[in-house]
Short mmCIF file of C-alpha atoms in Angstrom, two decimals:
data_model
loop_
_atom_site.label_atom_id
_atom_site.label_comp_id
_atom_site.label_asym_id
_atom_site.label_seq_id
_atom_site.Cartn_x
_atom_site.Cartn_y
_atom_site.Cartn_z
CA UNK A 1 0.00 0.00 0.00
CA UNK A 2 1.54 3.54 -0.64
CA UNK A 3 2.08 5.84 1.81
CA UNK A 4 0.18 8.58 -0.21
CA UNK A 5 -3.16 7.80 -2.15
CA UNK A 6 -4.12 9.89 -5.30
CA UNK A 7 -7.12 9.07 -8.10
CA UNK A 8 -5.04 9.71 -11.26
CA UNK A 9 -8.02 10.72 -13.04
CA UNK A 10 -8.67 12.48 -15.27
CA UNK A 11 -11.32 14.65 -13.34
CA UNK A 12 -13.30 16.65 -16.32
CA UNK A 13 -15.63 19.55 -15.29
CA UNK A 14 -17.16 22.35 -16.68
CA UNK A 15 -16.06 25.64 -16.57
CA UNK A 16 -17.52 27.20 -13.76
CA UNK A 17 -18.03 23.67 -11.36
CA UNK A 18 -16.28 23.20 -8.16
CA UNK A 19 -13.72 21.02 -7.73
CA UNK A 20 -12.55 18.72 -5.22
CA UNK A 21 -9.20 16.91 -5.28
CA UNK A 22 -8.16 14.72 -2.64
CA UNK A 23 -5.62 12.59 -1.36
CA UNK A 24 -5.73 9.52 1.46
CA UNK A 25 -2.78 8.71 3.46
CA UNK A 26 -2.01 6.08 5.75
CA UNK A 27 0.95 7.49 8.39
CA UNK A 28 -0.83 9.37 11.03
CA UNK A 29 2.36 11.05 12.21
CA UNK A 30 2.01 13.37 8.87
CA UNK A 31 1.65 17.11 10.25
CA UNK A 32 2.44 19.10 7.09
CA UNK A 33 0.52 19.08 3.96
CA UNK A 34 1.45 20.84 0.40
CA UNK A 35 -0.51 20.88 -2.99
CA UNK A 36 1.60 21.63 -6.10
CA UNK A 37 0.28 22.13 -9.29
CA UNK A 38 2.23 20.47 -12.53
CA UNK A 39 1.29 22.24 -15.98
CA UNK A 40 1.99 19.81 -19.06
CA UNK A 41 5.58 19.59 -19.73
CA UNK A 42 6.70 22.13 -16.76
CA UNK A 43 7.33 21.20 -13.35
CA UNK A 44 5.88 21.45 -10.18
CA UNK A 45 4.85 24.60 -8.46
CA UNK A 46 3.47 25.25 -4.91
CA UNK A 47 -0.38 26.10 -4.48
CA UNK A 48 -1.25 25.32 -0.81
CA UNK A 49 0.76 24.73 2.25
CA UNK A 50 -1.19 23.87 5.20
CA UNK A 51 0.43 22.48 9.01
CA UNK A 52 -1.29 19.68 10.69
CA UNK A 53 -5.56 20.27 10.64
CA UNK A 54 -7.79 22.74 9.23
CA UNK A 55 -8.74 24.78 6.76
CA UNK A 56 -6.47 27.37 4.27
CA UNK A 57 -7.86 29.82 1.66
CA UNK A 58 -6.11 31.75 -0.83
CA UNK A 59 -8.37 33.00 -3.44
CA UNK A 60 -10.10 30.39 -5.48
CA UNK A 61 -8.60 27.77 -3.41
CA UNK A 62 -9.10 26.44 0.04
CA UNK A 63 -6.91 23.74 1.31
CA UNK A 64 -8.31 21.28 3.83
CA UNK A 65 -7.04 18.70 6.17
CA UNK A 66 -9.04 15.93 8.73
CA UNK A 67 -6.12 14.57 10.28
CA UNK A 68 -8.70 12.00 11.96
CA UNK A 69 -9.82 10.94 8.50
CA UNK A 70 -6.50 11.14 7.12
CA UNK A 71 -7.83 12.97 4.28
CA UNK A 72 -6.94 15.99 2.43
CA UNK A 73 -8.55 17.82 -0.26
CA UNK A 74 -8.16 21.01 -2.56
CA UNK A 75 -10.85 22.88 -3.25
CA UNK A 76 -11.20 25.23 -6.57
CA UNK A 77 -13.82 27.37 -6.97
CA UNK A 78 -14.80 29.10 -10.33
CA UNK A 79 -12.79 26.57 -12.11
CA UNK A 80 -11.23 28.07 -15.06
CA UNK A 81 -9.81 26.22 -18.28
CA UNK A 82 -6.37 27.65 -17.17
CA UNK A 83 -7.21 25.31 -14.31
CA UNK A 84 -6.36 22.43 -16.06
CA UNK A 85 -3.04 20.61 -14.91
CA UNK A 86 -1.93 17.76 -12.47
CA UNK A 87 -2.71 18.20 -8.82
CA UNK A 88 -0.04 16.62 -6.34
CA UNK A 89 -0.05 16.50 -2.92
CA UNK A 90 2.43 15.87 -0.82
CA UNK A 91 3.49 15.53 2.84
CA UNK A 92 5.49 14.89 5.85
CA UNK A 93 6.19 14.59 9.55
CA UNK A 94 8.67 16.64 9.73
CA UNK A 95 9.68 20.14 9.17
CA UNK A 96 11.84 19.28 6.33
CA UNK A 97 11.43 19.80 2.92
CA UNK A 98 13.37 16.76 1.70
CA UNK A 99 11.47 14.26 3.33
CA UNK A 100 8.08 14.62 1.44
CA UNK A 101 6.23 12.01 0.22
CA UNK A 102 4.34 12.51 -2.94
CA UNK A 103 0.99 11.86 -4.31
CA UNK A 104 1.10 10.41 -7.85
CA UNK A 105 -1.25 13.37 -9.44
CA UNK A 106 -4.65 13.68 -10.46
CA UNK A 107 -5.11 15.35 -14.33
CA UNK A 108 -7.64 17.98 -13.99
CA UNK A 109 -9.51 19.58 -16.86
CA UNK A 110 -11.53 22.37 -17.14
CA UNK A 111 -13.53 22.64 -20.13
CA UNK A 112 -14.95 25.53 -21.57
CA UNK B 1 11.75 34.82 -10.48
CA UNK B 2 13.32 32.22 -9.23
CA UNK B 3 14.82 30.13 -12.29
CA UNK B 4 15.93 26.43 -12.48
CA UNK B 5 17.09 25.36 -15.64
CA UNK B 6 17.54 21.73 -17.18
CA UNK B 7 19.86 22.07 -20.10
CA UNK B 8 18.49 18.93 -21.74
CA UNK B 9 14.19 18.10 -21.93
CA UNK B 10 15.11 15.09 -23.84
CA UNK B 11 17.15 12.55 -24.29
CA UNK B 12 17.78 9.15 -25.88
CA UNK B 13 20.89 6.92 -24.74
CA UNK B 14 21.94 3.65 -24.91
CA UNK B 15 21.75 0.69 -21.98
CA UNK B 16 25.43 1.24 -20.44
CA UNK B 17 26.08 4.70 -21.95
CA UNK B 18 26.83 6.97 -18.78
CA UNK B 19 24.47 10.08 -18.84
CA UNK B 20 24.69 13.31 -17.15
CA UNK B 21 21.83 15.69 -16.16
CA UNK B 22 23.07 19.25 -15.72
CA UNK B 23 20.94 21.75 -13.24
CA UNK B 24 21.53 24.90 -12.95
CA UNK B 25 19.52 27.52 -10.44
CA UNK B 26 19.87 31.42 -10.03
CA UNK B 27 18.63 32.31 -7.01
CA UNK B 28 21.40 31.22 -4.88
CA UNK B 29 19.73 28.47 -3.16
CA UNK B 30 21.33 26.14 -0.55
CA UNK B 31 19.33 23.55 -1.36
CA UNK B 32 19.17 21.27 -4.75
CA UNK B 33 17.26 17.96 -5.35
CA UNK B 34 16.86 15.38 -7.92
CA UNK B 35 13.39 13.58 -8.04
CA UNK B 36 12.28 11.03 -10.80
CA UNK B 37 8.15 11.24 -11.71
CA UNK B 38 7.03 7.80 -13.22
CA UNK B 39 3.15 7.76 -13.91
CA UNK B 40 1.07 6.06 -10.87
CA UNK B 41 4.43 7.00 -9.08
CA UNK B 42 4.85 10.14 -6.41
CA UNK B 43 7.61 12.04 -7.11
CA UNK B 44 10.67 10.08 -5.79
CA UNK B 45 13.72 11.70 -4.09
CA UNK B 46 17.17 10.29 -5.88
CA UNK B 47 19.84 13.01 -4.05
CA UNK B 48 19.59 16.08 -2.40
CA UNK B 49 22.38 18.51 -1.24
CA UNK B 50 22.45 21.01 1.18
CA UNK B 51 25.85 22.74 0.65
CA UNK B 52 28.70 22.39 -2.02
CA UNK B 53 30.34 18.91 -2.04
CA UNK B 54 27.69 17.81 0.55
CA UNK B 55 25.07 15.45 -0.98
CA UNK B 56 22.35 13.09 0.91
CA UNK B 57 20.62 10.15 -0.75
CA UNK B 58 16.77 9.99 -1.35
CA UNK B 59 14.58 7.46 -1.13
CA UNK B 60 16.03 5.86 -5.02
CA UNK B 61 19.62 6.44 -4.93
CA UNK B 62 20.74 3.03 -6.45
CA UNK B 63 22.24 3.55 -9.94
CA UNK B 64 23.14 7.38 -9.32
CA UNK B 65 25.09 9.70 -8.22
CA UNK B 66 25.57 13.22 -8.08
CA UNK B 67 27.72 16.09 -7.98
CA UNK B 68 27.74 19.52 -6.93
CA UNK B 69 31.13 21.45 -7.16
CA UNK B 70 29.47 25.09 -7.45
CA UNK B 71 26.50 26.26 -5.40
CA UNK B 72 23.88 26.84 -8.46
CA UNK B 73 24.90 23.88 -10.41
CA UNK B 74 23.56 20.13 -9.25
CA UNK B 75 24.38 17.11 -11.38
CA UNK B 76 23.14 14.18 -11.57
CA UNK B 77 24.74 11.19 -13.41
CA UNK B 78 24.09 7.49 -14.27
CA UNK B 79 27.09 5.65 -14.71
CA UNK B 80 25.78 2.70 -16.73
CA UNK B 81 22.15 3.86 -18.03
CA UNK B 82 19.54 1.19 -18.11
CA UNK B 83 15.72 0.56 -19.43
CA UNK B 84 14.34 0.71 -15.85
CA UNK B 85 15.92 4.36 -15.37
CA UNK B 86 13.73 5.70 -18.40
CA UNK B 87 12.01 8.32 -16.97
CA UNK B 88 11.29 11.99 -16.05
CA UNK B 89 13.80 13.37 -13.74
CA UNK B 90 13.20 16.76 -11.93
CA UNK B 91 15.46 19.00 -10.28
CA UNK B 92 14.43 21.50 -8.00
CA UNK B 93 15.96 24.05 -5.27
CA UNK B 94 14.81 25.72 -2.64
CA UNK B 95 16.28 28.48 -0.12
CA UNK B 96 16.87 26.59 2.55
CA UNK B 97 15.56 22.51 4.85
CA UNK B 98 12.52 23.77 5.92
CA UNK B 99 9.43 22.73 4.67
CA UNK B 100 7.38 26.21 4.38
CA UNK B 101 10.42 27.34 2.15
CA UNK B 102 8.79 25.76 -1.44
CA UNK B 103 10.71 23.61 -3.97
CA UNK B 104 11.35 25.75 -7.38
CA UNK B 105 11.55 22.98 -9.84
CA UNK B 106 12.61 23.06 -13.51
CA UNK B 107 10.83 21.88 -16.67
CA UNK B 108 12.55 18.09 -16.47
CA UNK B 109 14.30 16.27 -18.37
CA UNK B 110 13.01 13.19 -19.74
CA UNK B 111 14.87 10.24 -20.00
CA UNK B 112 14.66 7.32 -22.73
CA UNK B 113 16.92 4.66 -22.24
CA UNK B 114 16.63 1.84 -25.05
#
């Protein structure tokens, strides 16, 4: 079983929808929580950074976390087709940025 | 903007050819990583370094190594490529260890070995 659980997808919406991406995970001692976002053919870049449980909004996004559940999702309101990209989320215990574990994606798209 | 650069996006070698990834970031960063991102896969850390001359190994380090002789520049080589190490490799900085400082990655470099 991986450590970090992502539906590849893809996730196809309209325009508009709200959309939820989420990841499972099974190491309870996780306390800090990222979402990148990967464009086609460009790497990673940083969306959401959240520590240990609760809720994070910046703009269209809000970043959540049920520790209990083990459960994390992104949320994206007023999707937009520029939307459209790979979702990762990653984690770790510690305070350190080279010990995150990754998600394996989910491919989001947005259509118009 | 913080720029990481990966002089080569593709590239097509031979099994037992050795193969060199160059890296090269701006921002004076003490921090430089190399990841691999297979589909179904997480990103997986090969090598990171946190000073010149000082590297750490990942999670993946078998059939690597790296080198970092100037701060901005972080190489990563495979000595003998093989199939199994076709792939996208990523290399990415970032300011300093701790976690709320983000990785700045570069556009990859993907890897076909035949």
């Amino acid at each position: 079983q991986k450590e970090v659980e992502q539906d590849p997808g893809p996730l196809s919406v309209p325009e508009g929808a709200i959309v939820s991406l989420n990841c499972t995970y099974s190491n309870s001692a996780f306390q800090y929580f990222m979402w990148y976002r990967q464009y086609s053919r460009k790497g990673p870049e940083l969306l959401m950074y959240t520590y240990s449980s609760g809720n994070k909004e910046d703009g269209r996004f809000t970043a959540q976390v049920d520790k209990s559940s083990k459960y994390i999702s992104l949320f994206i309101r007023d999707s937009q087709p520029s939307d459209s990209a790979t979702y990762l989320c990653a984690m770790s215990e510690g305070d350190s940025n080279y010990q995150l574990i990754w998600g394996a994606g989910t491919k989001l798209i947005i259509k118009p | 903007d913080v720029k990481v650069t990966q002089s080569s996006r593709y590239l097509v070698k031979r099994t037992g050819e050795k193969v060199f990834l160059e890296c090269v970031q701006d921002m004076d960063h003490e921090n430089m990583f190399w990841y691999r991102q297979d589909p179904g896969l997480g990103l997986r850390l090969i090598y990171f370094s946190y000073d010149v001359k000082m590297k750490e190994k990942g999670d993946i380090p078998e059939g690597y190594s790296v080198s970092r002789e100037k701060k901005e520049r972080f190489s990563l080589i495979l000595e003998s490529a093989s199939t199994n190490q076709t792939s996208m490799y990523l290399c990415a900085s970032s300011l300093n260890q701790v976690l709320t400082g983000e990785l700045f990655f570069g556009e990859g470099s993907r890897l076909t070995v035949l």
